Coordinates of C-alpha atoms in Angstrom, one line a residue:
M1 CA -12.2 -48.3 -82.0
K2 CA -11.1 -44.7 -81.4
R3 CA -7.7 -43.3 -82.4
I4 CA -6.3 -41.6 -79.3
L5 CA -3.3 -39.5 -78.7
V6 CA -1.7 -39.5 -75.3
T7 CA 1.0 -36.9 -74.7
G8 CA 3.5 -37.8 -71.9
G9 CA 2.3 -41.3 -72.6
A10 CA 5.5 -43.1 -71.5
G11 CA 5.4 -41.4 -68.1
F12 CA 4.1 -42.8 -64.8
I13 CA 0.5 -41.9 -65.3
G14 CA 0.5 -41.8 -69.1
S15 CA 1.8 -45.4 -69.4
H16 CA -1.1 -46.6 -67.2
L17 CA -3.6 -44.7 -69.4
C18 CA -2.1 -46.1 -72.6
T19 CA -2.4 -49.6 -71.2
R20 CA -6.1 -49.0 -70.3
L21 CA -6.9 -47.6 -73.7
I22 CA -5.2 -50.4 -75.6
N23 CA -7.0 -53.0 -73.4
E24 CA -10.3 -51.4 -74.3
G25 CA -9.5 -52.0 -78.0
H26 CA -8.5 -48.5 -79.1
S27 CA -5.6 -47.4 -81.3
V28 CA -3.1 -45.3 -79.3
I29 CA -0.3 -42.9 -80.3
C30 CA 2.0 -42.4 -77.3
L31 CA 3.9 -39.1 -77.6
D32 CA 6.9 -38.5 -75.2
N33 CA 10.2 -36.7 -75.2
F34 CA 11.5 -39.1 -72.5
F35 CA 12.6 -36.3 -70.2
T36 CA 10.8 -38.1 -67.3
G37 CA 9.0 -40.8 -69.3
N38 CA 10.6 -44.2 -70.0
R39 CA 10.2 -46.6 -72.8
S40 CA 10.2 -49.5 -70.3
N41 CA 6.9 -48.2 -69.0
V42 CA 5.2 -49.0 -72.3
W43 CA 7.5 -51.8 -73.6
H44 CA 4.7 -54.4 -73.0
L45 CA 2.5 -52.5 -75.5
M46 CA 5.1 -52.4 -78.3
P47 CA 4.0 -55.7 -80.0
N48 CA 0.4 -54.5 -80.3
P49 CA -0.2 -53.2 -83.8
H50 CA -2.6 -50.6 -82.5
F51 CA 0.1 -49.0 -80.3
E52 CA 2.6 -46.4 -81.7
L53 CA 5.4 -44.8 -79.7
V54 CA 6.6 -41.5 -81.0
R55 CA 9.5 -39.4 -79.6
H56 CA 8.3 -35.8 -79.8
D57 CA 8.3 -32.7 -77.6
V58 CA 4.9 -31.0 -77.3
I59 CA 6.6 -27.6 -77.4
N60 CA 6.6 -28.2 -81.1
P61 CA 3.4 -28.7 -83.2
Y62 CA 2.3 -32.3 -84.0
I63 CA -0.1 -33.5 -86.6
A64 CA -2.1 -36.7 -86.5
E65 CA -5.7 -37.8 -87.3
V66 CA -7.1 -38.6 -83.9
D67 CA -10.5 -38.7 -82.2
E68 CA -9.3 -37.8 -78.7
I69 CA -6.3 -36.2 -77.1
Y70 CA -5.2 -36.7 -73.5
N71 CA -2.6 -33.9 -72.7
L72 CA -0.5 -35.2 -69.9
A73 CA 2.9 -34.0 -71.0
C74 CA 4.8 -32.0 -68.3
P75 CA 7.2 -33.0 -65.6
A76 CA 5.2 -33.3 -62.4
S77 CA 7.6 -33.6 -59.5
P78 CA 9.4 -30.6 -58.0
I79 CA 12.9 -32.1 -58.6
H80 CA 12.1 -32.4 -62.3
Y81 CA 10.0 -29.3 -63.1
Q82 CA 12.4 -27.0 -61.2
H83 CA 15.4 -28.5 -63.1
D84 CA 14.5 -26.3 -66.1
A85 CA 11.8 -23.9 -65.0
V86 CA 11.5 -22.1 -68.4
K87 CA 11.1 -25.4 -70.2
T88 CA 8.4 -26.4 -67.7
V89 CA 6.4 -23.3 -68.5
K90 CA 6.8 -23.8 -72.2
T91 CA 5.7 -27.4 -71.9
S92 CA 2.5 -26.4 -70.1
V93 CA 1.7 -23.4 -72.2
M94 CA 3.0 -24.2 -75.7
G95 CA 2.0 -27.8 -75.2
A96 CA -1.6 -26.8 -74.5
I97 CA -1.7 -24.5 -77.5
N98 CA -0.3 -27.1 -79.8
M99 CA -2.7 -29.8 -78.6
L100 CA -5.7 -27.4 -78.7
T101 CA -4.7 -26.4 -82.3
L102 CA -4.5 -30.1 -83.3
A103 CA -7.8 -30.8 -81.7
R104 CA -9.4 -27.9 -83.7
Q105 CA -7.8 -29.0 -86.9
V106 CA -9.0 -32.6 -86.7
G107 CA -12.2 -32.2 -84.7
A108 CA -10.9 -34.1 -81.7
K109 CA -12.0 -34.0 -78.1
V110 CA -9.2 -32.9 -75.8
L111 CA -8.5 -33.4 -72.1
Q112 CA -6.1 -31.4 -70.0
A113 CA -4.4 -33.1 -67.1
S114 CA -4.2 -30.2 -64.7
T115 CA -3.2 -30.4 -61.1
S116 CA -4.1 -29.7 -57.5
E117 CA -1.1 -27.4 -57.5
V118 CA -3.4 -24.7 -59.1
Y119 CA -4.7 -24.3 -55.6
G120 CA -1.2 -23.4 -54.3
D121 CA -1.0 -23.3 -50.5
P122 CA -4.7 -23.3 -49.9
I123 CA -6.6 -21.2 -47.4
V124 CA -9.8 -23.1 -48.2
H125 CA -9.9 -26.7 -47.0
P126 CA -10.9 -29.1 -48.5
Q127 CA -10.4 -27.6 -52.0
T128 CA -13.4 -27.3 -54.3
E129 CA -13.2 -26.5 -58.0
V130 CA -14.7 -23.0 -57.4
Y131 CA -11.7 -22.1 -55.2
W132 CA -9.3 -19.8 -57.1
G133 CA -6.2 -20.8 -55.2
N134 CA -3.4 -19.1 -53.3
V135 CA -0.3 -19.3 -55.6
N136 CA 2.9 -17.4 -55.4
T137 CA 3.5 -16.2 -59.0
I138 CA 7.2 -15.7 -58.6
G139 CA 8.2 -18.7 -56.4
I140 CA 10.3 -21.7 -57.2
R141 CA 7.2 -23.8 -57.8
S142 CA 5.5 -21.2 -60.0
C143 CA 6.8 -22.6 -63.3
Y144 CA 4.6 -25.7 -62.7
D145 CA 1.7 -24.1 -60.8
E146 CA 1.2 -21.1 -63.1
G147 CA 2.0 -23.1 -66.2
K148 CA -0.9 -25.4 -65.4
R149 CA -3.2 -22.5 -64.5
C150 CA -2.4 -20.8 -67.8
A151 CA -3.1 -24.1 -69.6
E152 CA -6.6 -24.2 -67.9
T153 CA -7.2 -20.7 -69.1
L154 CA -6.2 -21.6 -72.7
F155 CA -8.5 -24.6 -72.7
M156 CA -11.5 -22.6 -71.5
D157 CA -10.8 -19.8 -74.0
Y158 CA -10.7 -22.3 -76.8
Y159 CA -14.0 -23.7 -75.6
R160 CA -15.7 -20.3 -75.4
Q161 CA -14.1 -18.8 -78.5
K162 CA -13.5 -21.8 -80.8
R163 CA -16.3 -24.1 -79.6
L164 CA -13.8 -26.9 -79.0
I165 CA -14.9 -29.9 -76.9
I166 CA -12.6 -29.8 -73.9
K167 CA -12.2 -31.5 -70.5
I168 CA -10.2 -30.4 -67.5
I169 CA -9.3 -32.5 -64.5
R170 CA -7.2 -31.5 -61.5
I171 CA -5.1 -34.4 -60.4
F172 CA -4.2 -34.8 -56.7
N173 CA -1.2 -36.7 -55.4
T174 CA -1.0 -40.0 -57.3
Y175 CA 1.2 -43.1 -56.7
G176 CA 1.6 -46.6 -57.9
P177 CA 3.8 -48.8 -60.2
N178 CA 5.9 -47.1 -62.9
M179 CA 6.9 -44.3 -60.6
S180 CA 10.6 -43.4 -61.0
M181 CA 12.9 -44.1 -58.1
N182 CA 14.4 -40.6 -58.3
D183 CA 11.3 -38.5 -59.2
G184 CA 11.3 -36.7 -55.8
R185 CA 7.7 -37.6 -55.0
V186 CA 7.1 -38.3 -51.3
I187 CA 5.8 -41.9 -51.7
S188 CA 8.6 -43.0 -54.0
N189 CA 11.2 -41.3 -51.8
F190 CA 9.9 -42.9 -48.6
I191 CA 9.6 -46.4 -50.1
V192 CA 13.0 -46.4 -51.7
Q193 CA 14.6 -45.1 -48.5
A194 CA 12.7 -47.6 -46.4
L195 CA 13.6 -50.6 -48.6
K196 CA 17.3 -49.6 -48.5
N197 CA 17.1 -49.0 -44.7
E198 CA 18.3 -45.4 -45.2
D199 CA 17.2 -42.4 -43.2
I200 CA 13.8 -41.1 -44.2
T201 CA 13.8 -37.4 -44.9
L202 CA 11.0 -35.4 -43.5
Y203 CA 10.7 -31.7 -44.3
G204 CA 9.5 -29.4 -41.6
D205 CA 8.0 -31.4 -38.7
G206 CA 6.1 -33.7 -41.0
S207 CA 2.7 -32.3 -40.0
Q208 CA 1.8 -31.0 -43.4
T209 CA -1.0 -33.1 -45.0
R210 CA -1.6 -34.7 -48.3
S211 CA -4.2 -37.0 -49.9
F212 CA -2.9 -39.9 -51.9
Q213 CA -4.8 -41.7 -54.7
Y214 CA -3.8 -44.9 -56.4
V215 CA -3.1 -44.6 -60.1
D216 CA -5.8 -47.1 -61.2
D217 CA -8.4 -44.8 -59.5
L218 CA -7.1 -41.8 -61.4
I219 CA -7.1 -43.6 -64.8
E220 CA -10.8 -44.6 -64.2
G221 CA -11.6 -40.9 -63.4
M222 CA -9.8 -39.7 -66.5
V223 CA -11.6 -42.1 -68.9
R224 CA -15.0 -41.3 -67.3
M225 CA -14.3 -37.5 -67.7
M226 CA -13.4 -37.9 -71.4
N227 CA -16.7 -39.7 -71.9
T228 CA -19.0 -37.1 -70.3
D229 CA -21.4 -34.9 -72.1
D230 CA -19.7 -32.5 -74.5
K231 CA -21.1 -29.5 -72.7
F232 CA -19.4 -30.5 -69.4
T233 CA -15.9 -29.1 -69.3
G234 CA -14.9 -29.3 -65.7
P235 CA -12.5 -28.6 -64.0
V236 CA -13.1 -31.7 -61.8
N237 CA -11.0 -32.8 -58.8
I238 CA -9.7 -36.3 -59.2
G239 CA -8.2 -37.5 -55.9
N240 CA -8.7 -39.5 -52.7
P241 CA -10.1 -37.3 -49.9
N242 CA -8.5 -39.4 -47.1
E243 CA -5.9 -37.1 -45.6
F244 CA -2.7 -38.0 -43.9
T245 CA 0.2 -36.1 -42.4
I246 CA 3.5 -36.8 -44.1
K247 CA 4.9 -38.3 -40.9
Q248 CA 1.9 -40.7 -40.7
L249 CA 2.7 -41.8 -44.3
A250 CA 6.3 -42.4 -43.5
E251 CA 5.5 -44.4 -40.4
R252 CA 3.1 -46.6 -42.4
I253 CA 5.7 -47.3 -45.0
I254 CA 8.2 -48.2 -42.4
E255 CA 5.7 -50.6 -40.9
L256 CA 4.7 -52.2 -44.3
T257 CA 8.3 -52.7 -45.4
G258 CA 9.7 -53.8 -42.0
S259 CA 12.4 -51.1 -42.4
K260 CA 15.0 -50.1 -39.9
S261 CA 15.0 -46.5 -41.3
R262 CA 15.0 -43.5 -38.9
F263 CA 13.7 -40.0 -39.5
I264 CA 15.9 -37.0 -40.2
Y265 CA 14.4 -33.5 -40.5
K266 CA 15.2 -30.8 -43.0
P267 CA 13.8 -27.3 -43.5
L268 CA 10.5 -27.0 -45.3
P269 CA 10.9 -26.1 -49.0
S270 CA 9.7 -22.7 -50.2
D271 CA 6.0 -22.5 -50.9
D272 CA 5.4 -26.1 -49.9
P273 CA 1.6 -26.4 -49.2
R274 CA 0.7 -27.0 -45.6
Q275 CA -2.4 -29.0 -46.5
R276 CA -4.0 -30.7 -49.5
Q277 CA -7.4 -32.5 -49.7
P278 CA -9.8 -32.7 -52.6
D279 CA -13.5 -32.1 -52.4
I280 CA -14.7 -34.8 -54.9
S281 CA -18.5 -34.0 -54.7
L282 CA -18.4 -32.9 -58.4
A283 CA -16.7 -36.1 -59.5
K284 CA -19.2 -38.2 -57.6
E285 CA -22.1 -36.2 -59.2
K286 CA -20.9 -35.9 -62.8
L287 CA -18.6 -38.9 -63.3
H288 CA -20.2 -41.3 -60.7
W289 CA -16.6 -41.8 -59.6
Q290 CA -14.9 -42.2 -56.3
P291 CA -11.6 -43.9 -55.3
R292 CA -11.7 -47.6 -54.5
V293 CA -8.1 -48.3 -53.5
Q294 CA -7.2 -47.1 -50.1
L295 CA -3.7 -46.3 -48.9
E296 CA -2.5 -49.6 -47.4
E297 CA -3.6 -51.7 -50.4
G298 CA -2.0 -49.2 -52.8
L299 CA 1.2 -48.9 -50.8
L300 CA 1.6 -52.7 -50.8
S301 CA 1.3 -52.8 -54.6
T302 CA 3.8 -49.9 -55.0
I303 CA 6.2 -51.4 -52.5
D304 CA 6.2 -54.7 -54.5
Y305 CA 7.0 -52.7 -57.7
F306 CA 10.0 -51.0 -56.1
K307 CA 11.3 -54.2 -54.6
K308 CA 11.6 -55.6 -58.2
I309 CA 13.5 -52.6 -59.6
I310 CA 15.8 -51.7 -56.7

């Protein structure tokens, strides 16, 4: 049994990770300030004596004797991370510093949940880990993009300077149960609109592309990354390389829900990436990982989840 700290553990992805770690027999401390996380996501874990839920903001230091740290804390959807841009930067940067400091104090291994947003609006396609990105440093998305980029820098500097055991993954668009209805992510938006037979909002002409991975595949990749050789730091892309236009996604969701929704079009938001697709060659080589759940299967599971909560 390992003692594992998960920051942002009551969020969409964090709750799935906590469940996986508890099911594997580990002791888990779930840290969350509940800005976007929700106690209901981990309520099923509360009776377990090896699970502990702590309300805490990673902007402030935290002390616990742990063997591993998964640093997931940060609002990840535009509607939330743009709500308080300064707080978003602080969460990424100060949160990284505080978790790296804790890892050094207790000798823990620490994983940073970074993002495909470090690539910005990419001019290299698909995106490989050696690509440095095309990010607007002063745009409305910069608080998240640059916050995560700075966190990666901090992790690598602690590795080089402090000899800390660190891991970095870059998460591409992820979906599945425990998503919030109002998180602003495209899949949750479309499913909720379709189930309510409301107009589905497309930005631009809907031709921008994304690659969507089911949350179970992401969690598998995260756990495998944490268990790699101590000398392997990443970063590693974790995503599904199957690429779809946003309009294709909306059409598929309408079909699967039997919705009567129609499309309405709005201007494309500032700095919205035109395309996004991971090159997962490194994940295949180092983690022996690749996604197993394809879009239709994952969408059906996610639609069933939203049917229960709407």
